[in-house]
Short mmCIF file of C-alpha atoms in Angstrom, two decimals:
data_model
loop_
_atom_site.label_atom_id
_atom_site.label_comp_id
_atom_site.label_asym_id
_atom_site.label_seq_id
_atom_site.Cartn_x
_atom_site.Cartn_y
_atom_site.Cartn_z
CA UNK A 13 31.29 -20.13 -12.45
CA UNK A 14 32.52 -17.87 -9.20
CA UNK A 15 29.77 -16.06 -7.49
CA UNK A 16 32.13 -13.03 -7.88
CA UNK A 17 31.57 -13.50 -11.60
CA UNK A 18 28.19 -13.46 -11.30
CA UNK A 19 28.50 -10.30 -8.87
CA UNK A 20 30.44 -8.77 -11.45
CA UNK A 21 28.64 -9.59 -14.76
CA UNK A 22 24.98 -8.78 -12.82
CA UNK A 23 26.26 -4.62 -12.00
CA UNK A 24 27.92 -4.06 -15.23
CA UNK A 25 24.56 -5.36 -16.86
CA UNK A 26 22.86 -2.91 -14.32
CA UNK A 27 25.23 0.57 -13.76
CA UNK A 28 23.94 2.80 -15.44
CA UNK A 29 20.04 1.81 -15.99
CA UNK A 30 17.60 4.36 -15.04
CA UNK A 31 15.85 2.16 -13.13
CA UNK A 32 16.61 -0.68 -10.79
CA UNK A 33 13.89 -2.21 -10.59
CA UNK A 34 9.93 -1.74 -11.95
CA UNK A 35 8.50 1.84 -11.18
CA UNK A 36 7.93 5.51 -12.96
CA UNK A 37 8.75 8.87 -11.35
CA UNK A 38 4.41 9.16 -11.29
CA UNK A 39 4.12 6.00 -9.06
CA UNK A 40 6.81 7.28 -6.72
CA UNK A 41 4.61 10.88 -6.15
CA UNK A 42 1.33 9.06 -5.79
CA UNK A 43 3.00 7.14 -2.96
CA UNK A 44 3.92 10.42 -1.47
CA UNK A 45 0.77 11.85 -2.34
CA UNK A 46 -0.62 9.07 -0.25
CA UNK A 47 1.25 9.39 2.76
CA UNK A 48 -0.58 12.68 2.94
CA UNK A 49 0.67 15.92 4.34
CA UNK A 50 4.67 15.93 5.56
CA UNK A 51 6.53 18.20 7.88
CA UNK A 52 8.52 20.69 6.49
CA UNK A 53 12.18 19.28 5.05
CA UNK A 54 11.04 16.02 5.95
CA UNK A 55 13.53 13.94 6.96
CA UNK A 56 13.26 10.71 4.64
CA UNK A 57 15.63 7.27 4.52
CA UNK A 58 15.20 5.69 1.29
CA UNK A 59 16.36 1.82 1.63
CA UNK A 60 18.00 0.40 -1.06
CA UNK A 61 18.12 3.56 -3.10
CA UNK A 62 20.76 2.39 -5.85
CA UNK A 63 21.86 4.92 -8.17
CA UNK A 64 18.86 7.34 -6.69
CA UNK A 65 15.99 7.84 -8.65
CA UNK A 66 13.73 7.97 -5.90
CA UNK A 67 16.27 9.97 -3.46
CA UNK A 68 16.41 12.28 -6.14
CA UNK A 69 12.71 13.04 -6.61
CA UNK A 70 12.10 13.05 -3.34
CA UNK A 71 14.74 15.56 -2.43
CA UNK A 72 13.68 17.83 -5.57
CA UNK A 73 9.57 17.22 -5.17
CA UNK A 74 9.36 17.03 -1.37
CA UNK A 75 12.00 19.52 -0.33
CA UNK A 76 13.29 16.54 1.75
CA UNK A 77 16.40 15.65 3.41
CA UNK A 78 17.33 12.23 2.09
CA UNK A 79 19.38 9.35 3.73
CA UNK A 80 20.31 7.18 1.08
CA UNK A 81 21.03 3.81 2.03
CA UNK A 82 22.60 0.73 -0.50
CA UNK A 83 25.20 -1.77 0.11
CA UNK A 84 26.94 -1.25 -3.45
CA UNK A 85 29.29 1.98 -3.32
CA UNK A 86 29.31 2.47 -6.80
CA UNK A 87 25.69 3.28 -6.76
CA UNK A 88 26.32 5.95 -4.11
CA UNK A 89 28.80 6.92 -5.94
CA UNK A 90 26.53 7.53 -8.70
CA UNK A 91 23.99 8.85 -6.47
CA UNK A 92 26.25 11.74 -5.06
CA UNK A 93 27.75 12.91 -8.48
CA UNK A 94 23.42 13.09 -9.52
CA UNK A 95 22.58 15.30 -6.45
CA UNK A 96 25.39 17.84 -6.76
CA UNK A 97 25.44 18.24 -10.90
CA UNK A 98 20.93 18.93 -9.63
CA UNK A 99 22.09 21.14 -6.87
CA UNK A 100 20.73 18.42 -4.51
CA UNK A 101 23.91 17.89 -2.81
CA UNK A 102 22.82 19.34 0.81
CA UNK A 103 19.58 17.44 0.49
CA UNK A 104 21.25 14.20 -0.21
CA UNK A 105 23.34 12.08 2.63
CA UNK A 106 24.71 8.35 1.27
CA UNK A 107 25.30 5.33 3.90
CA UNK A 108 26.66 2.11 2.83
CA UNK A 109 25.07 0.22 5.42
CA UNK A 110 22.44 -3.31 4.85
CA UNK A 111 19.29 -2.83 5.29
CA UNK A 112 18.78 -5.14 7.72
CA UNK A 113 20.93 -3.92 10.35
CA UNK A 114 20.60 0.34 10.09
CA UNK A 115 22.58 2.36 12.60
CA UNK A 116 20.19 4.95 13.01
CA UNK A 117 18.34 5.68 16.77
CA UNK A 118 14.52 5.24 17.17
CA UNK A 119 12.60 7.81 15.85
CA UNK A 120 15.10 9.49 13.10
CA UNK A 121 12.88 9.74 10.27
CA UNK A 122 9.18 11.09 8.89
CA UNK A 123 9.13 8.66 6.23
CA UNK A 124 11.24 4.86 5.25
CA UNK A 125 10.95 4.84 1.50
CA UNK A 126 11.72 1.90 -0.15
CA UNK A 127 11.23 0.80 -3.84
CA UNK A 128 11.58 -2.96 -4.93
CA UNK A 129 14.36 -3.46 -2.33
CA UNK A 130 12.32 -4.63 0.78
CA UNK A 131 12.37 -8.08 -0.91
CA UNK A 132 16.16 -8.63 -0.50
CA UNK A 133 15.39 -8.62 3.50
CA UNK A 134 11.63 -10.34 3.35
CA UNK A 135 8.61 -7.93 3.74
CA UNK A 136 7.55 -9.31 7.04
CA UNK A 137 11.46 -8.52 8.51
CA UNK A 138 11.15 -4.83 7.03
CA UNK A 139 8.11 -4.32 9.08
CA UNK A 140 9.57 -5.06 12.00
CA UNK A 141 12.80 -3.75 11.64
CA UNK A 142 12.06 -0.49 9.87
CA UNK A 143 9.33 0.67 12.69
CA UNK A 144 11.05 1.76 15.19
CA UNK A 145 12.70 4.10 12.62
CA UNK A 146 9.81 6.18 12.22
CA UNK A 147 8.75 9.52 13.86
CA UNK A 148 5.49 9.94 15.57
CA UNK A 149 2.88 10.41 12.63
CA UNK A 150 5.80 8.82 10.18
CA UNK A 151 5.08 6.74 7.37
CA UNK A 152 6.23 3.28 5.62
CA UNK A 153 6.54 3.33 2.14
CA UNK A 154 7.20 0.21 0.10
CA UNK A 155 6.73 -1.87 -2.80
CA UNK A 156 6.38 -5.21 -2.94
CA UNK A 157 5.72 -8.04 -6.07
CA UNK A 158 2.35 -10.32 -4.94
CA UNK A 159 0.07 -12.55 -6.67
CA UNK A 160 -2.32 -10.31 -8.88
CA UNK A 161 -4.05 -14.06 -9.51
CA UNK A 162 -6.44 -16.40 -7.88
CA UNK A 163 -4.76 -19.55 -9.37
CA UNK A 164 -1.48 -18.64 -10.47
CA UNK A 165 0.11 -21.03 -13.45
CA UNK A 166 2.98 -23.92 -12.12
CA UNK A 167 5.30 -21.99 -14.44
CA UNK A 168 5.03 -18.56 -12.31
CA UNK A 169 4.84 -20.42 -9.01
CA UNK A 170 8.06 -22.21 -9.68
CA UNK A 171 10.38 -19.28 -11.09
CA UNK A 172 9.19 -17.15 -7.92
CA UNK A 173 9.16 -19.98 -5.36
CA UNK A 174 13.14 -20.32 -6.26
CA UNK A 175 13.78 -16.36 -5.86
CA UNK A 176 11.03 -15.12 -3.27
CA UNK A 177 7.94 -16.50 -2.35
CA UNK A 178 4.96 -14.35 -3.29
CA UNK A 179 1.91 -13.44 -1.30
CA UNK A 180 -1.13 -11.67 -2.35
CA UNK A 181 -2.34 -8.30 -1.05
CA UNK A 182 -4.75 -9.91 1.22
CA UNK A 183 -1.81 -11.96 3.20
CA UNK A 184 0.74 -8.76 2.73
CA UNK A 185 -2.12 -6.24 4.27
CA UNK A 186 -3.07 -8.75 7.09
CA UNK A 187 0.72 -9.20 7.74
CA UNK A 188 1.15 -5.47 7.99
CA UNK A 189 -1.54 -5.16 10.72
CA UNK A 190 -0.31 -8.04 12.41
CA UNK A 191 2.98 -6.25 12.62
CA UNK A 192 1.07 -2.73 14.33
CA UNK A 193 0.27 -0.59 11.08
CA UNK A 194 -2.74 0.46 9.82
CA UNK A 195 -3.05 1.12 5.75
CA UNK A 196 -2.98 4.35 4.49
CA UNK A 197 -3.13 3.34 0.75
CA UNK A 198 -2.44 1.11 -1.92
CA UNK A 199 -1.42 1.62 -5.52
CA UNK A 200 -1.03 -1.65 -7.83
CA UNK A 201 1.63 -0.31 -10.31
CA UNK A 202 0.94 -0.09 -13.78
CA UNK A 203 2.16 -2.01 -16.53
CA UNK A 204 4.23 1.04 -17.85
CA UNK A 205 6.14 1.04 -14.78
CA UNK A 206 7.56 -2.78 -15.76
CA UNK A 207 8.61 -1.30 -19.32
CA UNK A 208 10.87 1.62 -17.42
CA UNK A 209 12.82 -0.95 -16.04
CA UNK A 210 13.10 -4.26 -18.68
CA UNK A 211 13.11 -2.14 -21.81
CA UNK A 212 16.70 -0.66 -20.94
CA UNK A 213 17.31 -3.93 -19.46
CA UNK A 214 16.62 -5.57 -22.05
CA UNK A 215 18.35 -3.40 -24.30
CA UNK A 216 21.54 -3.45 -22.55
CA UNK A 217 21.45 -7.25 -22.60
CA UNK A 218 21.19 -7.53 -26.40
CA UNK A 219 24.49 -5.30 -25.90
CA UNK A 220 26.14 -7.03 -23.64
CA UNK A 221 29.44 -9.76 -24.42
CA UNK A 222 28.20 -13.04 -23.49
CA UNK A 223 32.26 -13.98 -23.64
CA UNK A 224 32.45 -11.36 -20.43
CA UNK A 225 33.18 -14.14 -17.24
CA UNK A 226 29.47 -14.38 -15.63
CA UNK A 227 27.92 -12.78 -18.30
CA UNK A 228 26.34 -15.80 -20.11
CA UNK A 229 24.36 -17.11 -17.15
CA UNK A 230 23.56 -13.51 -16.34
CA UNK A 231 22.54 -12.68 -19.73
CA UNK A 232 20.12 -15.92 -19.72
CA UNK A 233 18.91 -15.60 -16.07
CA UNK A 234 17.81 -11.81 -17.18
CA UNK A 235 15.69 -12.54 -20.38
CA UNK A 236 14.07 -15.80 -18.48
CA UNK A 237 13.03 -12.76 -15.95
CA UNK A 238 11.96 -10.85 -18.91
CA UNK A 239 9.96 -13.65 -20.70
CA UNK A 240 8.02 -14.76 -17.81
CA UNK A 241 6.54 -11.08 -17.43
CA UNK A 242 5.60 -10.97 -20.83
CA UNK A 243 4.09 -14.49 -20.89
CA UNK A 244 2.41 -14.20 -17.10
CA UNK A 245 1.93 -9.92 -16.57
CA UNK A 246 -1.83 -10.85 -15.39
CA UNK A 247 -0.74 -13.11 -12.50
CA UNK A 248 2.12 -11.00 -10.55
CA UNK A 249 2.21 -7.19 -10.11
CA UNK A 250 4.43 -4.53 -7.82
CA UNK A 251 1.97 -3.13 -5.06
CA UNK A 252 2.82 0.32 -3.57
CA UNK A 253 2.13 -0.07 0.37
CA UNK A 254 2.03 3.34 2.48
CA UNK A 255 2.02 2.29 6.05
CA UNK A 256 1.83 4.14 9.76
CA UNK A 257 2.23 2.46 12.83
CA UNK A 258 -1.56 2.53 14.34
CA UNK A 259 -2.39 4.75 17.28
CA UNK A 260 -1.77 2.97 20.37
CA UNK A 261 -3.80 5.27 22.68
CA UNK A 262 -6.97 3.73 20.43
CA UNK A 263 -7.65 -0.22 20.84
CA UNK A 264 -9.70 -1.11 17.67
CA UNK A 265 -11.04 -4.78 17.92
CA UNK A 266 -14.13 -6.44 16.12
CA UNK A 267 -17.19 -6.25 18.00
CA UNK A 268 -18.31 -8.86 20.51
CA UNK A 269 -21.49 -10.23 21.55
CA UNK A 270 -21.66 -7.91 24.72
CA UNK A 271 -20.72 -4.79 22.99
CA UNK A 272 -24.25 -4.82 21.15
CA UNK A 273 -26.28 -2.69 23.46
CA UNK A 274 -22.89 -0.08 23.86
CA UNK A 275 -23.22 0.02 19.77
CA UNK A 276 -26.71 0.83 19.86
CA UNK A 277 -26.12 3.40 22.71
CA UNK A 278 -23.54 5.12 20.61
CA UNK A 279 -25.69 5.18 17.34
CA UNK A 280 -28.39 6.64 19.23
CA UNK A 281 -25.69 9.18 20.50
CA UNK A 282 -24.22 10.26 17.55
CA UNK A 283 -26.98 10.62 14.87
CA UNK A 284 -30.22 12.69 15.90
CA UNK A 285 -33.13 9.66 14.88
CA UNK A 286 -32.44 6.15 16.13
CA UNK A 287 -32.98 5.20 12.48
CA UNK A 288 -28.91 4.11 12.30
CA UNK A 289 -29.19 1.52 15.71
CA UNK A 290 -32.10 0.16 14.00
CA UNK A 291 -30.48 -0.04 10.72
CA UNK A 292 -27.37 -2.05 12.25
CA UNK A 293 -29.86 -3.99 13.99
CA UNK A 294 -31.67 -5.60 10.54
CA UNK A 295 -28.45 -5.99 9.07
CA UNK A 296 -27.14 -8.54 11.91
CA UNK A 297 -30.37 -10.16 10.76
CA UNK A 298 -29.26 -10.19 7.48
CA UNK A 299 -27.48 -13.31 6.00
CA UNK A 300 -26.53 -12.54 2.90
CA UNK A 301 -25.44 -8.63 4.04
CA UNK A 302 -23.86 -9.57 7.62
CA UNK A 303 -20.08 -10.24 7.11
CA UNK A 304 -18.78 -11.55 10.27
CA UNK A 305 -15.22 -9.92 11.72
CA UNK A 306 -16.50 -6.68 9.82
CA UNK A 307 -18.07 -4.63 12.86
CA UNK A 308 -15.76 -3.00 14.45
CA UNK A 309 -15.46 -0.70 17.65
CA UNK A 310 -12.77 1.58 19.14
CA UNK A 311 -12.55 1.80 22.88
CA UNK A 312 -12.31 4.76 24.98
CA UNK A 313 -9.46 4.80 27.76
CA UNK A 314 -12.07 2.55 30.07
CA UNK A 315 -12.24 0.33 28.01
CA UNK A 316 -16.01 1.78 27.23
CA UNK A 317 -16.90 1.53 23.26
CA UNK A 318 -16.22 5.33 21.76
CA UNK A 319 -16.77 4.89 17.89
CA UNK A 320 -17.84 2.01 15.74
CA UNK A 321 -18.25 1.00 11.88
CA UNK A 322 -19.56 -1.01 9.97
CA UNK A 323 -19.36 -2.77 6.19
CA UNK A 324 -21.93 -5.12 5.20
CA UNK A 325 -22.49 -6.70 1.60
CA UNK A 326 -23.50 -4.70 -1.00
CA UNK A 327 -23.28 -4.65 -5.02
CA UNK A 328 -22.45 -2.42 -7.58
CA UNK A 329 -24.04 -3.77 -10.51
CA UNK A 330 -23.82 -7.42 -10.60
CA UNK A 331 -20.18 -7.15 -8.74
CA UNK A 332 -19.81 -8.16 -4.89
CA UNK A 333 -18.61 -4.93 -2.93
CA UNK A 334 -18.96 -3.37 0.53
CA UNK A 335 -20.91 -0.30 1.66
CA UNK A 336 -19.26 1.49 4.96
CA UNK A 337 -22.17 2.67 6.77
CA UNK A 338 -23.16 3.56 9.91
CA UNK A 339 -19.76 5.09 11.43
CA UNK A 340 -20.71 7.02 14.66
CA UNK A 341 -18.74 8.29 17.44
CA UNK A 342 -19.86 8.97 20.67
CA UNK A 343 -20.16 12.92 21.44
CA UNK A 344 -17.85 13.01 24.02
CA UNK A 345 -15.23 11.40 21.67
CA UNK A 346 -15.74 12.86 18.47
CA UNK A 347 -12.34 15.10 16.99
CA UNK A 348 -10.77 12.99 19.09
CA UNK A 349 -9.37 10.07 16.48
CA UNK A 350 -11.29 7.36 17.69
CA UNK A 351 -13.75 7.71 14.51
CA UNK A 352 -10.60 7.93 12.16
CA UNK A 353 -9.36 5.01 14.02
CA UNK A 354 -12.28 2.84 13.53
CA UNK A 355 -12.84 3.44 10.06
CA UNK A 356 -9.29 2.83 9.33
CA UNK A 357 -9.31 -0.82 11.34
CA UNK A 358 -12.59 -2.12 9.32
CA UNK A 359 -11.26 -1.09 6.27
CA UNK A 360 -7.94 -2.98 7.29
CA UNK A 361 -10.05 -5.82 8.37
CA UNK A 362 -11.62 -5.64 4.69
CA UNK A 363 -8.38 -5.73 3.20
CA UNK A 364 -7.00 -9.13 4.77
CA UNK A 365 -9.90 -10.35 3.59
CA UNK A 366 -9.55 -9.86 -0.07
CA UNK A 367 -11.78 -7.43 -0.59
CA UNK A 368 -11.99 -4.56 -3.01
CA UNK A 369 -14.22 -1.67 -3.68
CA UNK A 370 -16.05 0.00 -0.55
CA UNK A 371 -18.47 2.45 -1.26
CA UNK A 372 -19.53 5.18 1.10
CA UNK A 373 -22.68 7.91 1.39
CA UNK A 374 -20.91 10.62 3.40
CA UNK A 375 -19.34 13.90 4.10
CA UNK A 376 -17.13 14.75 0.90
CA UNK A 377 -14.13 16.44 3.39
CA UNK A 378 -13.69 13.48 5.63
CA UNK A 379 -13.96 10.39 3.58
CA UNK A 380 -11.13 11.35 0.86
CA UNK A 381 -8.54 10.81 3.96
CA UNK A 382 -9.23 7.18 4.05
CA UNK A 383 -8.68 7.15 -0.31
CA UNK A 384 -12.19 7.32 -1.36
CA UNK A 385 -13.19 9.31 -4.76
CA UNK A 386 -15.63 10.37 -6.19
CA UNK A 387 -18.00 7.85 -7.36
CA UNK A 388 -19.44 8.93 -10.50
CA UNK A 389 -15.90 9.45 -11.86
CA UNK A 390 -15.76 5.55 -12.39
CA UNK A 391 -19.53 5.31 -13.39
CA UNK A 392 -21.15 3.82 -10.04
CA UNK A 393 -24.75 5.64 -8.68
CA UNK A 394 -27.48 5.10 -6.75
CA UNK A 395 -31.30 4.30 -7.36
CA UNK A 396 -32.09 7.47 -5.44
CA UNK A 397 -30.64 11.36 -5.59
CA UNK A 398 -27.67 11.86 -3.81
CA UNK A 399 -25.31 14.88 -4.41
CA UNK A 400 -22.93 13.74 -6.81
CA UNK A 401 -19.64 14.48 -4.27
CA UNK A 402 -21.42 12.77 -1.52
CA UNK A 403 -21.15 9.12 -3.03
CA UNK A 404 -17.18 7.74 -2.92
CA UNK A 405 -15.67 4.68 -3.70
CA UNK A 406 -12.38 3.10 -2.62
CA UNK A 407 -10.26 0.00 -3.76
CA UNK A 408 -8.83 -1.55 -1.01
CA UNK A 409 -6.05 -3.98 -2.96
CA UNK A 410 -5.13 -0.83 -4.88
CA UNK A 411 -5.86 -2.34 -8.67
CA UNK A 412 -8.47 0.85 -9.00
CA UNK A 413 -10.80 -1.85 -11.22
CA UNK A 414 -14.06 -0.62 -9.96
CA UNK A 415 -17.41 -2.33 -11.30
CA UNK A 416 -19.78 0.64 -12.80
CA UNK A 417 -23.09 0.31 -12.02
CA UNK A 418 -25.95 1.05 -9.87
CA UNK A 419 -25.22 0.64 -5.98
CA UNK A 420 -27.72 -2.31 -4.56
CA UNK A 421 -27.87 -1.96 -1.37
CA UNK A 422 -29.17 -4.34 1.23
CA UNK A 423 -32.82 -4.52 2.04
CA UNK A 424 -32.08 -3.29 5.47
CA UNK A 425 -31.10 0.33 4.06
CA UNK A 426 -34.48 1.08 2.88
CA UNK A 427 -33.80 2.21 -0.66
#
C-alpha cells in the first residue's frame, strides 16, 4: 500500500470531525484562563490549528487576532469558510507553513497556542523553536500526551514507543525549565475531552468503505488507537502546559551552603519577629521535613540573595504533600518580582520532581497567581483557626486529585 493511500484514506476519515485530536472548547478557555491577563487584540499563532476549533474560540472568546498555521490546505480551507460564515474573517489569518520552520520575526506574538500538534515536531524541539516567537510577557500554550502511570503496562509502552515516546509530567516540566520557562499552570484533561474526539471518530470509521485504497489499514490502525484508550485510559492522559519564558533580569538557583546566613538576614528583614529564620533553621534540622534542591533564592543584580522560599514535607491526611512557607523578600526588593520569581522556581523545582499538592498559609490576593485555591473547597484544614480564604492548595502535575484531610505540619512549625 502507497503512503499516498494512506495520506489519502487518513483525511477523508478526518475532514470534517469536530475535533482533531482530544480536547473540549472548556479545556481550551481554562488554558487561556491560565495564561492570565492578555493585551488587548492579542496577537495569537495557533500551530497546527486544522480545521480551527481553537482559532475560532480564541478569535470569538479572546477578541484575538489569530495566525493559523497547518500544513494541509484543505483544513485552511475549512478554517477560512468557518471564520467568515462567524464574522471572524478579519480576526482570522491562515499560513500553510510546518511548524518546524515558521517565517515569522522574533517577537510577533502574545501567545503560541498549540493543541495536540506539538507532538508531530517533539515537545522538546517546540520549546526551543517556538520561544523566540513570543512577546515580552508572552505565553506557551500546549498540550502534550504523558504517562499518567508509575508502571505503565508492556502493551501501552509498545503502541506509544512505535508512534512517540511518552514522558511523564515530571520529565516534560523539568524539560521545560531546562529549555528557560517557568510554569504558569497545568491542567490534566479530562476524560470527556478523549470522547469529543474518538466518538465521531469512531463513528465515521464504522461509516467508512474499507474497499476505499488505504482505507483498510487506516480503518484498523484507528480502532487499535481507540481500543487501547479504552483498555489503558488510567496510564496515559493529554496535559495542558501554559509556559513563559522566565525573567532573565532574576537568577533563581537552589540555595547553597554559604547563602545560609544571607537567608536568615533576609527572614529577619522581611517579617517583623525572627520567628521565620528560626523556623527555617529547625527545619534544615529536620530529616523527614528537609527536602534537599527545595530552598531556593533569587539574586539581586550583585549577585546578593533578594527573596527566598521554601517547601518542606508536610501531609494532608495520611497523603505526602508540601507546605510553601517562609517566602520573604528583602525590603529593598519587594514589588520588584524577585518574590514572584522565587516562588515560581521552587514550585518548578517541585514539579520535576513529581510532586503534587502544595499547600500554602498566606495572603488570599497574591497566592491565586501562582494557581492556588481555596483549600476548604477540596476538604483540606488545619488543627488550628485560620480564615478560611487564607489556606490554598495547588496541584502541581495538574490532575487536581487533592487528598482531604487535616494539614500535619512538621514539628518545626509549632502547631
Amino acid at each position: 500500500m502507497s503512503d499516498n493511500a494512506l495520506h489519502h484514506a487518513f483525511f477523508a476519515l478526518h475532514h470534517g470531525l469536530p475535533r482533531q485530536g482530544p480536547g473540549s472548547d472548556d479545556t481550551s478557555l481554562r488554558l487561556l484562563a491560565l495564561a492570565g491577563p492578555l493585551p488587548t487584540r492579542p496577537r495569537v499563532l495557533d500551530l497546527g490549528c486544522g480545521p480551527g476549533r481553537s482559532a475560532l474560540l480564541l478569535a470569538s472568546r479572546a477578541a484575538a487576532d489569530v495566525t493559523a498555521v497547518d500544513l494541509h490546505e484543505p483544513f485552511l480551507e475549512e478554517l477560512r469558510h468557518s471564520a467568515a460564515a462567524r464574522g471572524l474573517g478579519d480576526a482570522v489569518r491562515t499560513v500553510n507553513a510546518d511548524m518546524g520552520e515558521l517565517p515569522f520575526p522574533d517577537s510577533s506574538f502574545d501567545v503560541v497556542w498549540a493543541e495536540s500538534s506539538a507532538y508531530s515536531i517533539g515537545f522538546d524541539t517546540a520549546l526551543a523553536k517556538w520561544r523566540r516567537l513570543l512577546a515580552p510577557g508572552g505565553s506557551l500554550v500546549l498540550t502534550e500526551c504523558e504517562w499518567t502511570a508509575e508502571d505503565p503496562s508492556p502493551d501501552a509502552r509498545a503502541f506509544w514507543d512505535q508512534h512517540c515516546a511518552l514522558r511523564t509530567t515530571a520529565a516534560n516540566c523539568s524539560a521545560a525549565v531546562a529549555a528557560g520557562y517557568t510554569v504558569l499552570g497545568l491542567y490534566r484533561q479530562p476524560e470527556s475531552d478523549w470522547d469529543e474526539y474518538y466518538g465521531p471518530l469512531g463513528e465515521r470509521a464504522d461509516a467508512a468503505d474499507p474497499a476505499t485504497p488505504g482505507m483498510a489499514e487506516m480503518l484498523a490502525a484507528t480502532r487499535e488507537e481507540i481500543a487501547m484508550r479504552r483498555e489503558h485510559s488510567s496510564e496515559f492522559g493529554y496535559t495542558g502546559y501554559v509556559l513563559r519564558p522566565a525573567d532573565a533580569r532574576r537568577r533563581t538557583r537552589p540555595e547553597a551552603a554559604a547563602d545560609i546566613p544571607a537567608v536568615r538576614a533576609v527572614n529577619a528583614a522581611a517579617f517583623p519577629t525572627p520567628e521565620e529564620s528560626a523556623l527555617v533553621d529547625r527545619l534544615r534540622l529536620d530529616g523527614e521535613a528537609w527536602l534537599p534542591g527545595l530552598s531556593y533564592v533569587a539574586e539581586a543584580a550583585d549577585g546578593s540573595v533578594a527573596a527566598y522560599a521554601l517547601l518542606t514535607r508536610c501531609r494532608i491526611g495520611d497523603a505526602p504533600a508540601l507546605a510553601l512557607a517562609p517566602v520573604a523578600v528583602s525590603p529593598g526588593h519587594q514589588r520588584r518580582g524577585a518574590g514572584q520569581a522565587v516562588v515560581r522556581a521552587v514550585l518548578d523545582a517541585a514539579r520535576a520532581r513529581g510532586e503534587a499538592p502544595v499547600v500554602v498559609l498566606g495572603h488570599p490576593e497574591y497566592y491565586p497567581r501562582f494557581g492556588f485555591e481555596v483549600a476548604s473547597t477540596y476538604g483540606i484544614r488545619t488543627s488550628f483557626e485560620v480564615p478560611d480564604e487564607a489556606l490554598m492548595v495547588l496541584t502541581l502535575d495538574g490532575s487536581r486529585a487533592v487528598p482531604q484531610g487535616t494539614v500535619r505540619y512538621p514539628a518545626a512549625f509549632g502547631v
